CSV table of C-alpha atoms (C1' of nucleotides) in Angstrom, one decimal:
chain,number,residue,atom,x,y,z
A,1,MET,CA,33.8,136.8,-137.2
A,2,ARG,CA,35.4,137.4,-140.5
A,3,ALA,CA,34.7,139.3,-143.7
A,4,MET,CA,32.5,137.1,-145.8
A,5,THR,CA,30.6,138.2,-148.9
A,6,GLU,CA,27.1,137.2,-147.7
A,7,PRO,CA,26.9,133.4,-148.0
A,8,ARG,CA,24.6,132.4,-150.9
A,9,TRP,CA,22.4,129.7,-149.6
A,10,LEU,CA,20.8,127.0,-151.7
A,11,THR,CA,17.4,127.6,-153.3
A,12,PRO,CA,14.7,125.2,-152.1
A,13,ALA,CA,15.0,123.2,-155.4
A,14,GLN,CA,18.8,123.0,-155.0
A,15,LEU,CA,18.5,122.0,-151.4
A,16,ALA,CA,16.0,119.3,-152.1
A,17,ALA,CA,18.2,117.8,-154.8
A,18,TRP,CA,21.3,118.1,-152.6
A,19,VAL,CA,19.8,116.5,-149.6
A,20,ARG,CA,18.7,113.4,-151.6
A,21,PHE,CA,21.8,113.2,-153.6
A,22,VAL,CA,24.0,113.3,-150.5
A,23,ALA,CA,21.9,110.6,-148.9
A,24,VAL,CA,22.5,108.4,-151.9
A,25,VAL,CA,26.3,109.1,-151.7
A,26,GLU,CA,26.1,108.1,-148.1
A,27,LEU,CA,24.1,104.9,-148.6
A,28,LEU,CA,25.3,103.5,-151.8
A,29,PRO,CA,28.8,102.5,-150.6
A,30,SER,CA,27.5,100.3,-147.8
A,31,VAL,CA,25.1,98.5,-150.1
A,32,LEU,CA,27.9,97.7,-152.5
A,33,ASP,CA,30.3,96.8,-149.8
A,34,SER,CA,27.8,94.6,-148.0
A,35,GLN,CA,27.1,92.4,-151.0
A,36,LEU,CA,30.7,92.1,-152.0
A,37,GLN,CA,31.8,91.4,-148.4
A,38,ARG,CA,29.2,88.8,-147.9
A,39,ASP,CA,29.6,87.0,-151.3
A,40,ALA,CA,33.3,87.5,-152.0
A,41,HIS,CA,35.1,88.9,-148.9
A,42,LEU,CA,36.0,92.0,-150.9
A,43,THR,CA,35.4,95.7,-150.3
A,44,HIS,CA,33.9,97.5,-153.3
A,45,PHE,CA,37.2,99.4,-153.7
A,46,GLU,CA,39.1,96.1,-153.8
A,47,TYR,CA,36.7,94.7,-156.3
A,48,PHE,CA,37.0,97.8,-158.4
A,49,VAL,CA,40.8,97.6,-158.4
A,50,LEU,CA,40.6,94.0,-159.6
A,51,ALA,CA,38.0,94.9,-162.2
A,52,MET,CA,40.1,97.7,-163.7
A,53,LEU,CA,43.1,95.5,-163.9
A,54,SER,CA,41.1,92.8,-165.6
A,55,GLU,CA,40.2,95.2,-168.4
A,56,ALA,CA,43.7,96.7,-168.8
A,57,PRO,CA,46.0,95.5,-171.6
A,58,GLU,CA,47.9,92.5,-170.4
A,59,ARG,CA,45.9,92.8,-167.2
A,60,ARG,CA,48.7,95.0,-165.7
A,61,MET,CA,49.1,98.6,-164.8
A,62,ARG,CA,51.3,101.2,-163.1
A,63,MET,CA,50.3,102.1,-159.6
A,64,THR,CA,49.8,105.8,-160.5
A,65,ALA,CA,47.6,104.9,-163.5
A,66,LEU,CA,45.6,102.5,-161.4
A,67,ALA,CA,45.2,105.1,-158.7
A,68,SER,CA,43.9,107.6,-161.2
A,69,LEU,CA,41.5,105.1,-162.7
A,70,THR,CA,40.1,104.1,-159.4
A,71,ASN,CA,39.9,107.6,-158.0
A,72,ALA,CA,42.1,106.8,-155.1
A,73,THR,CA,45.2,108.3,-153.5
A,74,LEU,CA,48.5,106.4,-153.9
A,75,PRO,CA,48.8,105.5,-150.2
A,76,ARG,CA,45.3,104.1,-150.2
A,77,LEU,CA,45.9,102.1,-153.3
A,78,SER,CA,49.3,100.9,-152.0
A,79,HIS,CA,47.8,99.4,-148.9
A,80,VAL,CA,44.9,97.8,-150.8
A,81,VAL,CA,47.3,96.3,-153.3
A,82,SER,CA,49.4,94.9,-150.4
A,83,ARG,CA,46.2,93.2,-149.1
A,84,LEU,CA,45.3,91.8,-152.5
A,85,GLU,CA,48.9,90.7,-153.0
A,86,GLY,CA,48.7,88.8,-149.7
A,87,ARG,CA,45.7,87.0,-151.0
A,88,ALA,CA,47.5,86.2,-154.3
A,89,PHE,CA,45.0,88.2,-156.4
A,90,VAL,CA,47.7,90.6,-157.8
A,91,ALA,CA,51.5,90.7,-158.0
A,92,ARG,CA,53.9,93.6,-157.9
A,93,THR,CA,56.8,93.9,-160.3
A,94,PRO,CA,59.3,96.7,-160.7
A,95,SER,CA,58.7,98.8,-163.8
A,96,SER,CA,61.2,98.1,-166.6
A,97,ASP,CA,61.4,101.5,-168.1
A,98,ASP,CA,61.2,103.8,-165.1
A,99,ARG,CA,62.8,102.3,-162.1
A,100,ARG,CA,60.8,104.4,-159.7
A,101,GLY,CA,57.6,102.7,-160.9
A,102,THR,CA,55.8,99.6,-159.8
A,103,GLU,CA,53.5,97.5,-162.0
A,104,VAL,CA,50.6,95.6,-160.6
A,105,SER,CA,49.3,92.6,-162.5
A,106,LEU,CA,46.3,90.4,-162.0
A,107,THR,CA,47.1,86.8,-161.3
A,108,GLU,CA,45.1,83.8,-162.5
A,109,GLU,CA,43.5,83.6,-159.1
A,110,GLY,CA,42.7,87.3,-159.3
A,111,TRP,CA,41.1,86.9,-162.8
A,112,ASP,CA,39.1,83.9,-161.5
A,113,LYS,CA,38.0,86.0,-158.6
A,114,VAL,CA,36.7,88.8,-160.8
A,115,VAL,CA,34.9,86.4,-163.1
A,116,ALA,CA,33.2,84.7,-160.2
A,117,THR,CA,32.3,88.0,-158.5
A,118,ALA,CA,31.2,90.2,-161.3
A,119,PRO,CA,27.7,88.7,-161.9
A,120,GLY,CA,26.6,89.2,-158.3
A,121,HIS,CA,28.0,92.7,-158.2
A,122,VAL,CA,26.2,93.7,-161.4
A,123,ALA,CA,23.0,92.2,-160.1
A,124,THR,CA,23.4,94.5,-157.0
A,125,VAL,CA,24.1,97.5,-159.1
A,126,ARG,CA,21.0,96.7,-161.2
A,127,GLU,CA,18.8,96.0,-158.3
A,128,HIS,CA,19.7,99.1,-156.3
A,129,VAL,CA,20.4,101.7,-159.1
A,130,ILE,CA,20.3,100.9,-162.8
A,131,ASP,CA,17.1,99.0,-163.0
A,132,LEU,CA,15.2,101.8,-161.3
A,133,LEU,CA,16.2,104.2,-164.0
A,134,ASP,CA,14.6,104.4,-167.5
A,135,ASP,CA,16.6,105.4,-170.6
A,136,ARG,CA,16.0,109.1,-170.0
A,137,ASP,CA,17.2,108.8,-166.3
A,138,VAL,CA,20.4,107.0,-167.4
A,139,ALA,CA,21.2,109.7,-170.0
A,140,ASP,CA,20.5,112.5,-167.5
A,141,LEU,CA,22.6,110.8,-164.9
A,142,GLU,CA,25.5,110.5,-167.2
A,143,ARG,CA,25.2,114.1,-168.2
A,144,ILE,CA,25.1,115.3,-164.6
A,145,ALA,CA,27.8,113.0,-163.3
A,146,THR,CA,30.1,114.2,-166.1
A,147,LYS,CA,29.5,117.8,-165.1
A,148,MET,CA,30.4,117.0,-161.5
A,149,LEU,CA,33.5,115.2,-162.4
A,150,ILE,CA,35.0,118.2,-164.2
A,151,ARG,CA,35.3,119.9,-160.8
A,152,LEU,CA,35.7,116.9,-158.5
A,153,ASP,CA,38.5,115.4,-160.6
A,154,PRO,CA,40.1,118.2,-162.5
A,155,ASP,CA,43.1,116.1,-163.6
A,156,GLU,CA,41.1,113.4,-165.3
A,157,ARG,CA,40.1,114.8,-168.7
A,158,VAL,CA,36.5,113.6,-168.4
A,159,GLY,CA,34.9,113.0,-171.8
A,160,SER,CA,38.0,112.7,-173.9
A,161,ARG,CA,38.4,109.0,-174.8
A,162,THR,CA,41.4,108.3,-177.1
A,163,PRO,CA,39.9,105.8,-179.5
B,1,MET,CA,30.0,77.2,-159.9
B,2,ARG,CA,26.3,77.7,-159.3
B,3,ALA,CA,23.1,77.9,-161.2
B,4,MET,CA,22.8,81.5,-162.4
B,5,THR,CA,20.3,82.7,-164.9
B,6,GLU,CA,22.8,84.2,-167.3
B,7,PRO,CA,24.0,87.5,-165.8
B,8,ARG,CA,22.5,90.5,-167.5
B,9,TRP,CA,25.3,92.9,-168.2
B,10,LEU,CA,24.9,96.7,-168.4
B,11,THR,CA,24.2,98.2,-171.8
B,12,PRO,CA,26.9,100.6,-173.0
B,13,ALA,CA,24.8,103.6,-172.0
B,14,GLN,CA,24.1,102.2,-168.6
B,15,LEU,CA,27.8,101.3,-168.1
B,16,ALA,CA,28.9,104.8,-169.1
B,17,ALA,CA,26.5,106.4,-166.6
B,18,TRP,CA,27.4,104.0,-163.9
B,19,VAL,CA,31.2,104.4,-164.3
B,20,ARG,CA,30.9,108.2,-163.9
B,21,PHE,CA,28.4,108.1,-161.2
B,22,VAL,CA,30.4,105.7,-159.1
B,23,ALA,CA,33.4,108.0,-159.6
B,24,VAL,CA,31.4,110.9,-158.2
B,25,VAL,CA,30.4,108.8,-155.3
B,26,GLU,CA,34.0,107.9,-154.6
B,27,LEU,CA,35.4,111.5,-155.0
B,28,LEU,CA,32.7,113.7,-153.4
B,29,PRO,CA,33.2,112.6,-149.8
B,30,SER,CA,36.9,113.4,-149.8
B,31,VAL,CA,36.2,116.9,-151.2
B,32,LEU,CA,33.6,117.6,-148.5
B,33,ASP,CA,35.7,116.1,-145.8
B,34,SER,CA,38.8,118.0,-146.8
B,35,GLN,CA,37.2,121.4,-146.6
B,36,LEU,CA,35.5,120.7,-143.4
B,37,GLN,CA,38.5,119.1,-141.8
B,38,ARG,CA,40.7,122.0,-142.9
B,39,ASP,CA,38.3,124.8,-141.9
B,40,ALA,CA,36.5,123.3,-138.9
B,41,HIS,CA,38.2,120.1,-137.8
B,42,LEU,CA,35.0,118.2,-138.6
B,43,THR,CA,34.3,115.3,-140.8
B,44,HIS,CA,31.4,115.7,-143.2
B,45,PHE,CA,29.4,113.2,-141.2
B,46,GLU,CA,30.0,115.1,-137.9
B,47,TYR,CA,29.0,118.3,-139.6
B,48,PHE,CA,25.8,116.7,-140.9
B,49,VAL,CA,24.9,115.4,-137.5
B,50,LEU,CA,25.3,118.9,-136.0
B,51,ALA,CA,23.4,120.5,-138.9
B,52,MET,CA,20.4,118.1,-138.5
B,53,LEU,CA,20.3,118.8,-134.8
B,54,SER,CA,20.4,122.5,-135.5
B,55,GLU,CA,17.2,122.2,-137.5
B,56,ALA,CA,15.3,119.9,-135.2
B,57,PRO,CA,12.6,121.2,-132.8
B,58,GLU,CA,14.4,122.4,-129.6
B,59,ARG,CA,17.7,121.3,-131.3
B,60,ARG,CA,17.4,117.9,-129.8
B,61,MET,CA,16.6,114.4,-131.1
B,62,ARG,CA,16.5,110.7,-130.2
B,63,MET,CA,19.5,108.7,-131.3
B,64,THR,CA,17.4,106.4,-133.5
B,65,ALA,CA,15.7,109.3,-135.2
B,66,LEU,CA,19.0,111.1,-135.8
B,67,ALA,CA,20.6,107.9,-137.2
B,68,SER,CA,17.8,107.6,-139.6
B,69,LEU,CA,18.0,111.2,-140.7
B,70,THR,CA,21.7,111.0,-141.2
B,71,ASN,CA,21.6,107.6,-143.0
B,72,ALA,CA,23.9,106.1,-140.4
B,73,THR,CA,23.9,102.9,-138.3
B,74,LEU,CA,23.4,103.3,-134.6
B,75,PRO,CA,26.9,102.1,-133.6
B,76,ARG,CA,28.4,104.7,-136.0
B,77,LEU,CA,26.3,107.5,-134.7
B,78,SER,CA,27.0,106.5,-131.1
B,79,HIS,CA,30.7,106.8,-131.6
B,80,VAL,CA,30.5,110.1,-133.4
B,81,VAL,CA,28.1,111.5,-130.8
B,82,SER,CA,30.7,110.5,-128.2
B,83,ARG,CA,33.4,112.5,-130.0
B,84,LEU,CA,31.1,115.5,-130.4
B,85,GLU,CA,30.2,115.2,-126.8
B,86,GLY,CA,33.9,115.3,-125.9
B,87,ARG,CA,34.2,118.5,-127.7
B,88,ALA,CA,31.1,119.9,-126.0
B,89,PHE,CA,29.1,120.4,-129.2
B,90,VAL,CA,26.4,118.0,-128.1
B,91,ALA,CA,25.0,116.6,-124.8
B,92,ARG,CA,23.3,113.3,-124.1
B,93,THR,CA,20.3,113.1,-121.8
B,94,PRO,CA,18.2,110.0,-121.0
B,95,SER,CA,14.8,110.1,-122.7
B,96,SER,CA,12.0,111.0,-120.3
B,97,ASP,CA,9.3,108.9,-121.7
B,98,ASP,CA,11.1,105.7,-122.9
B,99,ARG,CA,13.9,104.9,-120.5
B,100,ARG,CA,15.8,102.9,-123.1
B,101,GLY,CA,16.2,106.0,-125.2
B,102,THR,CA,18.8,108.7,-125.3
B,103,GLU,CA,18.3,112.3,-126.5
B,104,VAL,CA,21.1,114.2,-128.1
B,105,SER,CA,20.9,118.0,-127.9
B,106,LEU,CA,23.0,120.7,-129.5
B,107,THR,CA,24.9,122.9,-127.1
B,108,GLU,CA,25.5,126.6,-127.5
B,109,GLU,CA,29.0,125.8,-128.6
B,110,GLY,CA,27.6,123.3,-131.1
B,111,TRP,CA,25.1,125.9,-132.5
B,112,ASP,CA,27.9,128.4,-132.8
B,113,LYS,CA,30.0,125.8,-134.6
B,114,VAL,CA,27.3,125.1,-137.1
B,115,VAL,CA,26.7,128.8,-137.7
B,116,ALA,CA,30.4,129.4,-138.2
B,117,THR,CA,30.9,126.4,-140.4
B,118,ALA,CA,27.9,126.4,-142.7
B,119,PRO,CA,28.9,129.2,-145.1
B,120,GLY,CA,32.2,127.6,-146.0
B,121,HIS,CA,30.5,124.2,-146.4
B,122,VAL,CA,27.8,125.6,-148.7
B,123,ALA,CA,30.4,127.4,-150.7
B,124,THR,CA,32.1,124.0,-151.3
B,125,VAL,CA,28.9,122.3,-152.2
B,126,ARG,CA,28.2,125.1,-154.7
B,127,GLU,CA,31.7,125.1,-156.1
B,128,HIS,CA,31.9,121.4,-156.7
B,129,VAL,CA,28.4,120.4,-157.4
B,130,ILE,CA,25.4,122.8,-157.4
B,131,ASP,CA,26.9,125.7,-159.4
B,132,LEU,CA,27.8,123.3,-162.2
B,133,LEU,CA,24.2,122.4,-162.7
B,134,ASP,CA,21.5,124.4,-164.4
B,135,ASP,CA,17.8,124.3,-163.3
B,136,ARG,CA,17.1,121.3,-165.5
B,137,ASP,CA,20.0,119.3,-164.1
B,138,VAL,CA,18.9,120.1,-160.5
B,139,ALA,CA,15.4,118.8,-161.2
B,140,ASP,CA,16.7,115.7,-163.0
B,141,LEU,CA,19.1,115.0,-160.1
B,142,GLU,CA,16.4,115.2,-157.6
B,143,ARG,CA,14.2,112.9,-159.6
B,144,ILE,CA,17.0,110.3,-160.1
B,145,ALA,CA,18.2,110.5,-156.5
B,146,THR,CA,14.7,110.0,-155.2
B,147,LYS,CA,14.3,106.9,-157.3
B,148,MET,CA,17.5,105.5,-156.0
B,149,LEU,CA,16.6,106.2,-152.4
B,150,ILE,CA,13.5,104.0,-152.7
B,151,ARG,CA,15.7,101.0,-152.9
B,152,LEU,CA,18.8,102.1,-151.0
B,153,ASP,CA,16.8,103.2,-148.0
B,154,PRO,CA,13.5,101.3,-148.0
B,155,ASP,CA,12.6,102.3,-144.5
B,156,GLU,CA,12.7,106.0,-145.1
B,157,ARG,CA,9.5,106.8,-146.9
B,158,VAL,CA,11.1,109.1,-149.5
B,159,GLY,CA,8.9,111.8,-150.8
B,160,SER,CA,6.3,111.9,-148.1
B,161,ARG,CA,6.7,115.1,-146.2
B,162,THR,CA,4.2,115.6,-143.5
B,163,PRO,CA,3.5,119.4,-143.8
C,1,DG,C1',12.2,88.2,-127.2
C,2,DA,C1',12.6,92.9,-129.6
C,3,DA,C1',13.9,97.8,-129.5
C,4,DG,C1',17.2,101.4,-128.2
C,5,DA,C1',21.7,102.2,-127.5
C,6,DT,C1',26.5,101.5,-126.2
C,7,DT,C1',31.1,99.3,-126.2
C,8,DG,C1',35.5,97.1,-127.7
C,9,DA,C1',37.9,94.9,-131.2
C,10,DT,C1',38.9,94.6,-136.0
C,11,DT,C1',39.4,96.6,-140.4
C,12,DT,C1',40.0,100.4,-143.5
C,13,DT,C1',41.3,105.0,-144.6
C,14,DT,C1',43.9,109.0,-144.0
C,15,DC,C1',47.9,111.7,-142.9
C,16,DA,C1',52.5,112.7,-142.5
C,17,DA,C1',56.9,111.2,-143.2
C,18,DT,C1',60.3,108.6,-145.8
C,19,DC,C1',62.9,106.5,-149.6
C,20,DT,C1',64.5,106.1,-154.3
C,21,DT,C1',65.0,107.5,-159.0
C,22,DG,C1',64.3,111.0,-162.7
D,1,DC,C1',63.8,119.3,-156.3
D,2,DA,C1',59.7,116.7,-158.4
D,3,DA,C1',57.6,112.1,-159.4
D,4,DG,C1',56.5,107.4,-158.0
D,5,DA,C1',55.6,104.6,-154.4
D,6,DT,C1',55.7,102.7,-149.7
D,7,DT,C1',55.4,102.7,-144.6
D,8,DG,C1',53.7,103.3,-139.9
D,9,DA,C1',50.9,105.9,-136.9
D,10,DA,C1',46.5,108.0,-136.1
D,11,DA,C1',41.6,108.5,-137.1
D,12,DA,C1',37.4,106.6,-138.5
D,13,DA,C1',33.9,103.0,-139.9
D,14,DT,C1',32.3,98.4,-139.3
D,15,DC,C1',31.1,94.2,-136.9
D,16,DA,C1',29.9,91.4,-133.2
D,17,DA,C1',28.6,91.3,-128.7
D,18,DT,C1',26.5,93.3,-124.6
D,19,DC,C1',23.3,95.7,-121.6
D,20,DT,C1',18.9,97.7,-120.3
D,21,DT,C1',14.1,98.5,-120.8
D,22,DC,C1',9.8,97.7,-123.3
DNA sequence: GAAGATTGATTTTTCAATCTTG
DNA sequence: CAAGATTGAAAAATCAATCTTC
């Protein structure tokens, strides 16, 4: 085949953790999507976009900033924003300072949608994830997820919050 | 709106853990898919199907069993198996005992594909996840993922391995 | 009627251009 | 030429039937 420096397989403990973790990664999105689709006709990603906008100053954000915040590519975000725009949940306006840029803003309808949808979504998150974890688990999960993000998302300076 | 018993929001600690965890869940699949797509023209799910088959007795399995093992729905698995069949990595044969059933088996080409692809995939898993975690992290991750699976996947009796 | 599985249509994501402004 | 963003085509996942056998 090709010259490979003897692949280092996972130890039994690592493999056990990986197998379960990857199962969670596979299953969690469909649980979140199902509830949101059923109760609000929204994918989890669409909801997340609206939620991030709802917390932004003036409820508006540049496409690139929103893409980074939602861990999405720009093409993906652009398509989703178009869909949300068609439903009147967001509006696009050209950026005033940089004329290449586009700003997305949450409309009144969009805000109402987030407000109406959030409780059911949080309940799902609690039911399937958070309420199963005690305080120690939560702390451990944050520590581990933070470590992973350093490599998965090198651009996002994980951990540095400008207060 | 409707009668809701005051939504219980997440505590700051829970929210911090959730935000990071959900970012990992969003980012990890594309990292795995990218490497496999680039090096083997396989999605992560396709690879996982081949890998599970490669470890099964006789390298063959019923569709339903394989769907359960790969955390997928039957329609999804069926489409993916069709694609893999088209590439001659797997073959379908009617089940001998239950004539409703279908058995999928890994072909020689499929086996070779897994053998050739596994090292690069494990390297990616190490680089982006496992090598960032120390022994304690790995143990914590398995504990937490196991708790989550109990709710995310109620059918799979997590934790009971018949030796 | 339920279990096992497949199929076709719809929806969403990804990929490769493309366009415009800095 | 890089950065910001969009677009349309291609690939994949989901959803709602459908079909066969138990």
